[in-house]
Short mmCIF file of C-alpha atoms and ligand atoms in Angstrom, two decimals:
data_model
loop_
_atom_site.label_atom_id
_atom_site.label_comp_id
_atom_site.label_asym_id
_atom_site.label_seq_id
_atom_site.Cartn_x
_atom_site.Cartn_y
_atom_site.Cartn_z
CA UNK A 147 0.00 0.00 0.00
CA UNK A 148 1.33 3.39 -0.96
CA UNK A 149 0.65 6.72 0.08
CA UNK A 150 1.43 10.34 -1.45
CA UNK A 151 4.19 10.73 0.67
CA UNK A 152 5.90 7.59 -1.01
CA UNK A 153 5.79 9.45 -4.58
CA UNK A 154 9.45 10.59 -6.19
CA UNK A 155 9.76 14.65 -6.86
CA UNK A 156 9.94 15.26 -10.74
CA UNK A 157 13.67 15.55 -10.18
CA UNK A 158 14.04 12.33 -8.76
CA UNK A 159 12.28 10.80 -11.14
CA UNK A 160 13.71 12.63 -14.01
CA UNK A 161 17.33 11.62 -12.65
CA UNK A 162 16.16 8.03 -12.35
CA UNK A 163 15.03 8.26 -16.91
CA UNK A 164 18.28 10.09 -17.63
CA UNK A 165 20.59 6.81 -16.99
CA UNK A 166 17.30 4.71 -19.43
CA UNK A 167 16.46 7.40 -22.23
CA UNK A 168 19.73 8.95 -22.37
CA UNK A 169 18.95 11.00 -25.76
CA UNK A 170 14.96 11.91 -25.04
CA UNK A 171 14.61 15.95 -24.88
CA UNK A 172 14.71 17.35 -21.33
CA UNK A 173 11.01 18.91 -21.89
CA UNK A 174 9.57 15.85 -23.30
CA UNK A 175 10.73 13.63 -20.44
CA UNK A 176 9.94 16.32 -17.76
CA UNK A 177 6.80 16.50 -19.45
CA UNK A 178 5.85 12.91 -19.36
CA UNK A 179 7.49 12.49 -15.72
CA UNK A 180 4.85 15.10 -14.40
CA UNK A 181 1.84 13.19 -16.63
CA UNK A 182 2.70 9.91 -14.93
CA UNK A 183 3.56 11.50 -11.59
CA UNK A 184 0.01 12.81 -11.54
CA UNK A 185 -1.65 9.61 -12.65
CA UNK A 186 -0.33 7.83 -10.02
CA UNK A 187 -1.03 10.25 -7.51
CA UNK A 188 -4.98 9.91 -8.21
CA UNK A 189 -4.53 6.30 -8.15
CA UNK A 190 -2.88 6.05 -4.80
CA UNK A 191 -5.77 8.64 -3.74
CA UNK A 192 -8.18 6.58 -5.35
CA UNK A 193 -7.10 3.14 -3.52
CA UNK A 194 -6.17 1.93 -6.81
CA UNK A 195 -4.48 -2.07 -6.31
CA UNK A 196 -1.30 -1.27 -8.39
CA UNK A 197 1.35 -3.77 -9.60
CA UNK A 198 4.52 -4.74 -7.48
CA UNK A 199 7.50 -2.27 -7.02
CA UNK A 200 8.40 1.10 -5.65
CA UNK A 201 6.51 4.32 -6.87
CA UNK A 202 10.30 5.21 -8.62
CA UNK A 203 10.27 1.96 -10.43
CA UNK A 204 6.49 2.14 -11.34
CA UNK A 205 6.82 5.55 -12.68
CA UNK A 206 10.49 4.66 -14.70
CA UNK A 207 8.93 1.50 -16.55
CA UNK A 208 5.54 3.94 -16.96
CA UNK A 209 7.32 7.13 -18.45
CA UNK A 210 9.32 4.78 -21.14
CA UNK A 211 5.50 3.20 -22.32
CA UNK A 212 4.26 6.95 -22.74
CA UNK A 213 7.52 8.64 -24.46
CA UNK A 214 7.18 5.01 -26.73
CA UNK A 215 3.44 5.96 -27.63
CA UNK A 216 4.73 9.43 -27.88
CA UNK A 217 6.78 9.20 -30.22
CA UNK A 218 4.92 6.66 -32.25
CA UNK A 219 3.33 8.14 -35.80
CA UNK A 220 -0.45 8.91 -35.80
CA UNK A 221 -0.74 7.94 -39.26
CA UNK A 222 -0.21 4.05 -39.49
CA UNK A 223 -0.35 1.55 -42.20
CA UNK A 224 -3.72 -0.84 -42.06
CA UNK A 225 -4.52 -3.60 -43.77
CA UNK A 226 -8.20 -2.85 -45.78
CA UNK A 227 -10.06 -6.29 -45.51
CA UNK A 228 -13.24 -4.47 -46.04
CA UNK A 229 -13.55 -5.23 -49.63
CA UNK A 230 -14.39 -1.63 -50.77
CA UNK A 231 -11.26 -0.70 -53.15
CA UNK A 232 -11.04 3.11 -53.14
CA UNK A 233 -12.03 3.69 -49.29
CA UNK A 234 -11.69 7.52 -48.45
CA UNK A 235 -10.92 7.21 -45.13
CA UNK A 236 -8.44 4.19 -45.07
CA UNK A 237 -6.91 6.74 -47.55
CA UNK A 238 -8.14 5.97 -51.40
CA UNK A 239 -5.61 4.55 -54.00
CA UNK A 240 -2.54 2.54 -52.85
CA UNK A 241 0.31 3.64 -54.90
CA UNK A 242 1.97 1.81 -57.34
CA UNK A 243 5.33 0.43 -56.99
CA UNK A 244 6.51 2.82 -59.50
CA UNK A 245 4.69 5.86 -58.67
CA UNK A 246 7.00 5.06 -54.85
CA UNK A 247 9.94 4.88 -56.57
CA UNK A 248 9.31 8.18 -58.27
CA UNK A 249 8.24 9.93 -55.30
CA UNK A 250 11.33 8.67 -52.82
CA UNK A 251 13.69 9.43 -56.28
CA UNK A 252 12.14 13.05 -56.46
CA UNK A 253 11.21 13.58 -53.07
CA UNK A 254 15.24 12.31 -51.48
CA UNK A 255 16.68 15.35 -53.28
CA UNK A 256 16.48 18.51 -55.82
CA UNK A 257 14.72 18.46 -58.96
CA UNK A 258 13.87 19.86 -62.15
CA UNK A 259 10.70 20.94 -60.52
CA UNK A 260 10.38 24.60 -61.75
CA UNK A 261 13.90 24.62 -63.51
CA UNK A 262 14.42 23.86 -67.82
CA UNK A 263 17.36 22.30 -67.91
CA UNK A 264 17.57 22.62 -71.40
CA UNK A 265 17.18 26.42 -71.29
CA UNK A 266 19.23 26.66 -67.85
CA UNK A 267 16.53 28.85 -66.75
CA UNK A 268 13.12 29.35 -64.65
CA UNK A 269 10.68 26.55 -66.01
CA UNK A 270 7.35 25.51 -64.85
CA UNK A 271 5.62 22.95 -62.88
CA UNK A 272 2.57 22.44 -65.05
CA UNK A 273 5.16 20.95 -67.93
CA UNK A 274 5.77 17.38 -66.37
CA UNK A 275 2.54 16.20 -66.33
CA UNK A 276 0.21 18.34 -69.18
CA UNK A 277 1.82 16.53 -72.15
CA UNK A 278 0.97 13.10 -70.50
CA UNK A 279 -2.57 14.07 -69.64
CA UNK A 280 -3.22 15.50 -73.33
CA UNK A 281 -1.51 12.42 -74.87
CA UNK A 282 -3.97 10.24 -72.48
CA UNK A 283 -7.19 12.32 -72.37
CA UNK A 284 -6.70 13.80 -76.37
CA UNK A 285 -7.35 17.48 -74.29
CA UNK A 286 -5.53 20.75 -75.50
CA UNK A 287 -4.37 21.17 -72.42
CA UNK A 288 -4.32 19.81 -68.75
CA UNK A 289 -3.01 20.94 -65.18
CA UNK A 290 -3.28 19.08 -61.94
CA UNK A 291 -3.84 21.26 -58.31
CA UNK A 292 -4.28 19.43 -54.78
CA UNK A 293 -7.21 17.25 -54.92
CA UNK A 294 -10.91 17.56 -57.12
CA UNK A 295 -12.59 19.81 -55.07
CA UNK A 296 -9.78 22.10 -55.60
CA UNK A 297 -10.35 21.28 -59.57
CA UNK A 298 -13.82 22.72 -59.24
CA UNK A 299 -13.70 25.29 -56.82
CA UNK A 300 -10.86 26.98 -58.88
CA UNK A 301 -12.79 26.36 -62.36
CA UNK A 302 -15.98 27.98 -60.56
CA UNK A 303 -13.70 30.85 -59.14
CA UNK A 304 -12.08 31.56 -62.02
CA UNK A 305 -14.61 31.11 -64.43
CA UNK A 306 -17.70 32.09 -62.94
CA UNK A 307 -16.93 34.81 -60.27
CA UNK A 308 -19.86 37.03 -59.84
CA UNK A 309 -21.77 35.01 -62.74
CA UNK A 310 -24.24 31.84 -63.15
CA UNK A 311 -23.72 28.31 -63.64
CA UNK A 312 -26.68 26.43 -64.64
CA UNK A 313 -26.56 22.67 -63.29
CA UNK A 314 -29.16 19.95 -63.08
CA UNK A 315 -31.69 19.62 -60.14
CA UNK A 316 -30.44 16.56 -60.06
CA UNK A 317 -26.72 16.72 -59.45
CA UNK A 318 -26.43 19.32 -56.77
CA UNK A 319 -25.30 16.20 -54.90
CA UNK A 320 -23.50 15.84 -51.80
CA UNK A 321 -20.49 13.99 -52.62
CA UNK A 322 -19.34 12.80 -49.37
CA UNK A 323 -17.50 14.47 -46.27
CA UNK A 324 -19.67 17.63 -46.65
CA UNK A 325 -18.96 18.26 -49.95
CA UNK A 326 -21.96 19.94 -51.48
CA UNK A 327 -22.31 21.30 -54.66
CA UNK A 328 -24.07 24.03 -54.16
CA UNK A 329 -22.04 25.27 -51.30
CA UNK A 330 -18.88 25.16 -53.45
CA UNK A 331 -20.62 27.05 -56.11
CA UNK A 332 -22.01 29.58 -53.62
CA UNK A 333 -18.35 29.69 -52.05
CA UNK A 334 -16.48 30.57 -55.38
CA UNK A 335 -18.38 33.60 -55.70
CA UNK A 336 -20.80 31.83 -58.56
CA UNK A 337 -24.53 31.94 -58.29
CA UNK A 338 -26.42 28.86 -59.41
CA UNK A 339 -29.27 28.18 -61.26
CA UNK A 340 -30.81 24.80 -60.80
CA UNK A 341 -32.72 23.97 -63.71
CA UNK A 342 -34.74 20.82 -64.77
CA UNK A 343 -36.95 18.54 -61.50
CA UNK A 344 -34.49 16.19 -59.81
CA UNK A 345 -35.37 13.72 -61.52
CA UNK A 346 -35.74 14.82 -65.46
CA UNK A 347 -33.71 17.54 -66.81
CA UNK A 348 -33.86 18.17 -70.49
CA UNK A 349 -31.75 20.48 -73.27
CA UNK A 350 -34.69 22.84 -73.34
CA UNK A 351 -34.49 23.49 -69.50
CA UNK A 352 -30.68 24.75 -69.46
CA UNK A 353 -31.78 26.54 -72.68
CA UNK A 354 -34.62 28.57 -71.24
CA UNK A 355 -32.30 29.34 -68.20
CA UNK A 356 -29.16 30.76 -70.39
CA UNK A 357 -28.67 34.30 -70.34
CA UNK A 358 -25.97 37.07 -70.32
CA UNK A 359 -25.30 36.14 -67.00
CA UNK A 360 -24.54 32.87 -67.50
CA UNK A 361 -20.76 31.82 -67.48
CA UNK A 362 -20.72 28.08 -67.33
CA UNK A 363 -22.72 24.97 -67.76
CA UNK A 364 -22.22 22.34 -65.41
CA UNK A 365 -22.58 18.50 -65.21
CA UNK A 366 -21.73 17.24 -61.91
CA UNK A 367 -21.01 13.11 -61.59
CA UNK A 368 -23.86 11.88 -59.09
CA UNK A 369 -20.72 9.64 -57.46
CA UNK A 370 -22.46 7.93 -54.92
CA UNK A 371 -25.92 7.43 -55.64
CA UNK A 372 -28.28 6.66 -58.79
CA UNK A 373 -31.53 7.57 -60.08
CA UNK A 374 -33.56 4.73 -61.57
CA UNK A 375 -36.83 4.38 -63.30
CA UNK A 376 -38.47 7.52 -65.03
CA UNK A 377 -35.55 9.42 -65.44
CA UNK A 378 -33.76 11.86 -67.72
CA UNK A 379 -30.08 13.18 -68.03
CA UNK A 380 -29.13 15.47 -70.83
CA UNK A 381 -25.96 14.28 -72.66
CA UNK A 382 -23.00 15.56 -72.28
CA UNK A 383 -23.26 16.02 -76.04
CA UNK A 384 -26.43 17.64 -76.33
CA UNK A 385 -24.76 20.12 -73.49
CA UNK A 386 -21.92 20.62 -75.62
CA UNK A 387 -23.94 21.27 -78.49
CA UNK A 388 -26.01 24.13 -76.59
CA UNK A 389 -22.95 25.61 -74.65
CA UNK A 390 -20.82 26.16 -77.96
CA UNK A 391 -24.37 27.56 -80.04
CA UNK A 392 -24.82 29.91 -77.48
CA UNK A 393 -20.98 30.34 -76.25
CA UNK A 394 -21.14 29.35 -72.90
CA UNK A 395 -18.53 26.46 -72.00
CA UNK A 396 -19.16 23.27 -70.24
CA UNK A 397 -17.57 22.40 -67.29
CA UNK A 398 -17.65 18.21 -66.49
CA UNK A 399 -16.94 17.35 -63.06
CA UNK A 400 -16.61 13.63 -63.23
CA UNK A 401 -15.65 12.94 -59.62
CA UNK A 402 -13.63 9.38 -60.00
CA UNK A 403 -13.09 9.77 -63.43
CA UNK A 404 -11.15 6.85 -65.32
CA UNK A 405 -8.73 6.25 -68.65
CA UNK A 406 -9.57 2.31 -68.28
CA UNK A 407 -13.49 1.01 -69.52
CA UNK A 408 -15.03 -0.64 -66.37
CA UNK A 409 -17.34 -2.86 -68.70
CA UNK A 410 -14.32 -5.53 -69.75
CA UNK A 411 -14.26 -6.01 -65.58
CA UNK A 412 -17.88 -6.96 -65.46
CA UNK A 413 -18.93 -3.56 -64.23
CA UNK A 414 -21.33 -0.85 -65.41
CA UNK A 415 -19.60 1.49 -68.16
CA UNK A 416 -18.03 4.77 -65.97
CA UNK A 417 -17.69 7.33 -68.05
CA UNK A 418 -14.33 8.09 -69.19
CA UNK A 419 -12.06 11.08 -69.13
CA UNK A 420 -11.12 10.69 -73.03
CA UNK A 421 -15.36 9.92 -73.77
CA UNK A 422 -15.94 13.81 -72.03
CA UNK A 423 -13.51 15.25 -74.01
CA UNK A 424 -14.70 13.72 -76.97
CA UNK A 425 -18.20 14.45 -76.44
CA UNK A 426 -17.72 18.28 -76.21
CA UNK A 427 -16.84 19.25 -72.47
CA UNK A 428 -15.05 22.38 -72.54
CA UNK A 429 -13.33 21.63 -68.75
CA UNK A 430 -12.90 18.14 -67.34
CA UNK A 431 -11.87 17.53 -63.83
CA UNK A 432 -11.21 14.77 -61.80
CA UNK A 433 -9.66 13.17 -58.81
CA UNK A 434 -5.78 11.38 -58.70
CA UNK A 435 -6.54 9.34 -56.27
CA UNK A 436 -9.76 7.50 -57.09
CA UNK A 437 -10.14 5.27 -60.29
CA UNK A 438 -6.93 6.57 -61.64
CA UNK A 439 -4.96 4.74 -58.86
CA UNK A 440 -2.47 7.57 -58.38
CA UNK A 441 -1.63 10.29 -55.39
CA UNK A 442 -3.87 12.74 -54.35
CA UNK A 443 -4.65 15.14 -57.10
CA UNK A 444 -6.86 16.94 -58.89
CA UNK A 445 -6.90 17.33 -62.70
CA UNK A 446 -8.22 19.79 -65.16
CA UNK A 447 -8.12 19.18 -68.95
CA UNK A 448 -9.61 20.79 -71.31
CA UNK A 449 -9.73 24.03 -73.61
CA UNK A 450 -5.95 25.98 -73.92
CA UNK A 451 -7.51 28.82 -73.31
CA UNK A 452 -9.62 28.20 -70.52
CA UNK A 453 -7.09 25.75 -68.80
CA UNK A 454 -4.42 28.75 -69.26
CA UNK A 455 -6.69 31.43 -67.53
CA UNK A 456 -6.94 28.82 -64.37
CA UNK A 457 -2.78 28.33 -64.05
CA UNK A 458 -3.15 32.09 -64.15
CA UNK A 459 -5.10 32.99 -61.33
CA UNK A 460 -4.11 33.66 -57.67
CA UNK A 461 -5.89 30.59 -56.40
CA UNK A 462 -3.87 28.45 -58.48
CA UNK A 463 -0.56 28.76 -56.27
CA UNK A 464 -2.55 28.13 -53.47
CA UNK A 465 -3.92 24.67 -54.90
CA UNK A 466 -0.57 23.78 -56.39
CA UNK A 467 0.63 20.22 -55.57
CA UNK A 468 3.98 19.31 -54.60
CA UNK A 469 6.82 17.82 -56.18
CA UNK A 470 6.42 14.27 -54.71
CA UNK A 471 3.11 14.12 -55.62
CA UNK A 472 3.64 15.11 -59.34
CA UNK A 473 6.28 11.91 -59.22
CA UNK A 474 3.98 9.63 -58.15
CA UNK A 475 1.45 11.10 -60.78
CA UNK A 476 3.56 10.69 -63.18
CA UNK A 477 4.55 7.09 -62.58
CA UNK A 478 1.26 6.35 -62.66
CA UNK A 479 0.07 8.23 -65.78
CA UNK A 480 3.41 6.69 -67.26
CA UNK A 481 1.95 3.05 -66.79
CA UNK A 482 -1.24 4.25 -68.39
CA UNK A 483 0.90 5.66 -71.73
CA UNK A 484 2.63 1.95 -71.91
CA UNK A 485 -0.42 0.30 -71.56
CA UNK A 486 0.44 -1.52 -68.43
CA UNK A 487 -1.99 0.10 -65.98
CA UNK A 488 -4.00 -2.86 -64.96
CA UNK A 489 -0.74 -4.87 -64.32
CA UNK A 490 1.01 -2.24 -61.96
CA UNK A 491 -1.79 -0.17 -60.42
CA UNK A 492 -3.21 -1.57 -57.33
CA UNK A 493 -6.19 -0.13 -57.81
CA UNK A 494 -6.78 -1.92 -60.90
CA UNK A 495 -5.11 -4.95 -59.75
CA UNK A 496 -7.81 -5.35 -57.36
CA UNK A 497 -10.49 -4.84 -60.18
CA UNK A 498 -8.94 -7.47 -61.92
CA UNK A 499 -8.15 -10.03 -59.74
CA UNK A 500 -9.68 -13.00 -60.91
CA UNK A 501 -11.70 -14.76 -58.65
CA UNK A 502 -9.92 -18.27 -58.63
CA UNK A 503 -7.08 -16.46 -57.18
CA UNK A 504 -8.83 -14.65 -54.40
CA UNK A 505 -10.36 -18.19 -53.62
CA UNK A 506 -6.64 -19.88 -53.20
CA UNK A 507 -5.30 -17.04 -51.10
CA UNK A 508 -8.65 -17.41 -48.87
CA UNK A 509 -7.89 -21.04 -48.43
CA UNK A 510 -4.41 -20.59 -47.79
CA UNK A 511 -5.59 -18.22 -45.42
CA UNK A 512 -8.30 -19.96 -43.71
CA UNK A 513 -5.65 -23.26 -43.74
CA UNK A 514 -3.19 -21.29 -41.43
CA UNK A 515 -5.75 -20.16 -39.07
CA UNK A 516 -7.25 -23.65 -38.71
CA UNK A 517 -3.96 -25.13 -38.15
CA UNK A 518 -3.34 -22.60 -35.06
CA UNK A 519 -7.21 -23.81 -33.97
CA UNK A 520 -9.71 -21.02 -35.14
CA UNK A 521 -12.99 -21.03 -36.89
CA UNK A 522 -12.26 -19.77 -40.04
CA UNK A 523 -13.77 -20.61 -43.16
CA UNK A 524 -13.28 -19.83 -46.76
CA UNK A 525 -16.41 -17.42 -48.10
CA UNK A 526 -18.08 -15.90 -51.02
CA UNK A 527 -18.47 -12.15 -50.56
CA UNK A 528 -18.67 -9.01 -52.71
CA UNK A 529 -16.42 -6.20 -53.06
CA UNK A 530 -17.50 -2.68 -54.12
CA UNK A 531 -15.15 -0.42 -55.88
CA UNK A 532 -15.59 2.72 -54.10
CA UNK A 533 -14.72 6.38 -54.04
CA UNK A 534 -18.12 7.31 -55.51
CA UNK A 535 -17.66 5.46 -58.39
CA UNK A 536 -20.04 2.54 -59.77
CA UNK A 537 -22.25 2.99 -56.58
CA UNK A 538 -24.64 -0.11 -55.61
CA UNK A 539 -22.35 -2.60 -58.02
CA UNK A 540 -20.13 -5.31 -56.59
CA UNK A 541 -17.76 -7.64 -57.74
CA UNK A 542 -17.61 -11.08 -56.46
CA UNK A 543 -14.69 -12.06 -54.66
CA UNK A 544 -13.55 -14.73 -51.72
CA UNK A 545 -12.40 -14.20 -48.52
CA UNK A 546 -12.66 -15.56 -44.80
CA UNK A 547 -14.89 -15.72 -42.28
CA UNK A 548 -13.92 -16.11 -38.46
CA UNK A 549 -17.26 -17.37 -36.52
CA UNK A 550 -18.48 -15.66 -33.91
CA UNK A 551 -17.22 -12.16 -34.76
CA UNK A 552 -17.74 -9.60 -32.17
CA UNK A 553 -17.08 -5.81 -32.05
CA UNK A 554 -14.09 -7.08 -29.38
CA UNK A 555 -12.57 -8.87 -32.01
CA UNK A 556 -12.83 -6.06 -34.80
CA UNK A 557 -11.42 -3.69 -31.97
CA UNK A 558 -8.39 -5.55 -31.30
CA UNK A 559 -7.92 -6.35 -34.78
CA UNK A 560 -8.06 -2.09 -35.75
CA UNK A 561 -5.56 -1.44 -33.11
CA UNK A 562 -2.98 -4.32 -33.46
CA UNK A 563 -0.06 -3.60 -35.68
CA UNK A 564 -0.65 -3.69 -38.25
CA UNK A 565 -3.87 -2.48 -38.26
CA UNK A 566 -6.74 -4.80 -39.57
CA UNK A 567 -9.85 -3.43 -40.81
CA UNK A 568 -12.50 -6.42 -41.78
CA UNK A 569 -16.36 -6.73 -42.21
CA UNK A 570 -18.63 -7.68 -39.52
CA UNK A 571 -21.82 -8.92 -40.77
CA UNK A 572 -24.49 -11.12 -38.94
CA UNK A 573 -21.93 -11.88 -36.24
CA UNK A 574 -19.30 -13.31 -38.33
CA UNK A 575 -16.25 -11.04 -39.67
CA UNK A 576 -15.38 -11.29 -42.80
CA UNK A 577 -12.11 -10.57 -44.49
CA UNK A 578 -12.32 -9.73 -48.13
CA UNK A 579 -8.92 -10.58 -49.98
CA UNK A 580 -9.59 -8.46 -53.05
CA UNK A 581 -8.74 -5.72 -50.92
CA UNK A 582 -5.70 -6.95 -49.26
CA UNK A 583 -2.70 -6.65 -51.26
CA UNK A 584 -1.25 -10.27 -51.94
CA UNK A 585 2.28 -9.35 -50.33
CA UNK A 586 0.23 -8.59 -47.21
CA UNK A 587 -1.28 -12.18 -46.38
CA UNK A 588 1.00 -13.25 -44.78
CA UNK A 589 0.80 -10.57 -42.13
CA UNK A 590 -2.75 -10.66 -42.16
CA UNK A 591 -2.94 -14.16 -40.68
CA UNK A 592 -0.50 -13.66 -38.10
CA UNK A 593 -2.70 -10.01 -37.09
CA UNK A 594 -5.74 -12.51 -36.92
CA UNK A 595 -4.32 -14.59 -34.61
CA UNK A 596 -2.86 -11.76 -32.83
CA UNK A 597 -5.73 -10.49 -32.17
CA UNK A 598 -7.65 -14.25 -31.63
C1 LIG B 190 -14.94 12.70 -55.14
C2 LIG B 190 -15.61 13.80 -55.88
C3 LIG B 190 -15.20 15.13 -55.74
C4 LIG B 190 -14.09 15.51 -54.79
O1 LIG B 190 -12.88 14.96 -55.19
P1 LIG B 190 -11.64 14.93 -54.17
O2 LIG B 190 -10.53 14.38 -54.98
O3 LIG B 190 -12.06 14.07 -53.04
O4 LIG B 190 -11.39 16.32 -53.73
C5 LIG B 190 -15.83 16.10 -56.47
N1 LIG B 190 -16.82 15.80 -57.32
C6 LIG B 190 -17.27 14.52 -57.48
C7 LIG B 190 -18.37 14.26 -58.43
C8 LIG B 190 -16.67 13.47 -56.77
O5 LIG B 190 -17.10 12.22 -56.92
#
């Protein structure tokens, strides 16, 4: 039993730490010695049973654990067993092993960044990835700032200051995370016009709203949700065809956006980046770090002489992305130009993972964590892709279920290292291997029984 007068002064205790974390900063370990100091105080006043040892020794082994959590990285890898591909908040796209290489390459050192080597002189960032993006996308001209919403804020802002944009009823969506159409219209200093019923808009009804006041038509991707049954959406064609009659251009915001066809993968047709330019849109943007498997971006392609008035204006430099990210954007638009995109980007490795394979990694799976005495058991589930693309579509996949799953288990799985993340669903959890990357199975099983 201890009492208060049994507790070591903060210099005490900070003279027993100096001999064990030799190198820790003086504040951070004075710091943690007063944290611990007072923790153990309310214990002792609260009658709390604590372990064996002295106060001194209690409080030593204690300050190491906190200055270890301390200095421990919020942000940690996890393992996604969920099954949803492009997951915003287990952070969207893994990166390809060439789009790290480029970024670690870049990132280690200096670069050409903003600097012609040819020329010797002042060049600019917009160079390394617009010829890609036309080449891919068959646009004039392209740019890429921090992420989507950036894309359209800045096309609103710069386009449509002070003027209207006409968009659908229908597609002043919500995107996700707050993101709300309207509001990002209404912040950019544009006024909208919602034309159309939310379910049927037609040509006529963006027709009858054009006026002199009217600086952009826009079509907004409905991402995560769909309208079915007696519906209608006016092309993107038929907008093209009305914005250029009557001079007022189109801006597309496709939200995922793709340069690969979803149909040969079994899924409903996205639109694609290359199909918008085609059909007319003056502006395209979309995101880096959905469908197109890359880093956290956000293109524009389009018109020269719309896409040159954006790099021009002040908001630009403050929705500029950064040199690591234009490597790993890069990379990954690279694999796209040599045709090898569904072979190296994990995002479209996961589309295209075959379902016999899944199956063998589940039972390989399942196999280990019989042999060490669990319930596990190879399943059919379904994977969706995600990141407000192809909402309400799966693809079938295989994974494992552990019987009885319980909120215990997922919690000890989320905070083991590394982090699992699985599915639970009518008390069993289910781990969905079209979401774990192969290299990581291994891992995976011994997390499971980590956490078992
Ligand atoms: C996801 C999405 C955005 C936002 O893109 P971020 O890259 O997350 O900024 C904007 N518009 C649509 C239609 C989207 O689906």
């Amino acid at each position: 039993m201890h009492t208060l007068r049994d507790l070591p002064s903060v210099d005490r205790l900070l003279t027993a730490l100096r001999e064990r974390n030799a190198d820790a900063p003086h504040d951070l370990l004075r710091a943690a010695a007063r944290a611990e100091i007072d923790l153990l105080r309310n214990e002792i006043q609260a009658v709390v049973a604590l372990p064996e040892g002295t106060p001194l020794e209690l409080l030593v082994g204690r300050v190491a654990a906190r200055l270890a959590r301390e200095l421990r990285p919020s942000l940690l890898p996890v393992i996604n067993a969920s099954g949803v591909i492009i997951q915003t908040n287990l952070g969207r796209a893994p990166l390809s092993a060439g789009a790290l290489e480029a970024m670690a390459r870049v990132g280690a050192g200096y670069s050409n960044l903003e600097y012609d080597l040819e020329a010797g002189e002042r060049g600019s960032r917009s160079t390394h990835l617009e010829s890609l993006l036309r080449r891919l996308t068959g646009a004039e001209a392209a740019m890429a700032v921090n992420n989507n919403a950036a894309a359209v804020y800045l096309a609103l802002s710069g386009l449509a200051l002070g003027r209207e944009v006409i968009i659908s009823r229908g597609q002043a969506v919500e995107i996700g995370g707050g993101f709300r159409i309207p509001d990002v219209l209404r912040q950019s200093g544009a006024d909208l016009v919602e034309v159309g019923t939310t379910n049927r808009t037609y040509a006529r009804d963006y027709a009858a709203a054009i006026s002199e006041r009217t600086a952009l038509l826009l079509r907004v991707h409905t991402s995560n949700f769909r309208l079915m049954g007696f519906v209608h959406e006016t092309s993107l064609a038929e907008l093209a065809e009305l914005g250029h009659a009557r001079g007022v251009p189109v801006l597309d915001d496709l939200g995922s956006g793709t340069l690969l066809a979803t149909a040969p993968y079994g899924l409903t047709a996205e639109p694609t980046v290359q199909e918008s330019v085609a059909a007319g849109a003056d502006l395209v943007t979309f995101s880096g770090d959905k469908l197109l498997g890359g880093p956290q971006a956000g293109m524009i392609v389009g018109r020269r002489e719309l896409v040159e008035r954006l790099k021009r204006h002040p908001l630009a430099r403050a929705l500029r992305v950064d040199k690591t990210t234009i490597a790993g954007m890069e990379a990954t638009l690279l694999s796209y130009l040599g045709g090898r995109a569904a072979d190296e980007i994990p995002v479209w490795r996961m589309i295209a993972a075959p379902l016999e394979g899944l199956r063998a990694r589940a039972e390989l799976l399942a196999g280990r964590l019989s042999l060490a005495g669990t319930q596990a058991a190879v399943t059919s589930c379904a994977s969706a892709v995600g990141g407000g693309s192809l909402p309400g579509e799966t693809l079938p996949s295989a994974g494992v279920s552990i019987t009885p799953g319980s909120d215990g288990l997922s919690r000890r799985l989320r905070l083991g290292d590394p982090a699992v993340v699985a599915r639970l669903t009518d008390g069993r959890l289910i781990f969905d291997l079209r979401t774990v990357l192969p290299e990581q199975d291994t891992a995976l099983a011994q997390a499971i029984l980590a956490a078992l």
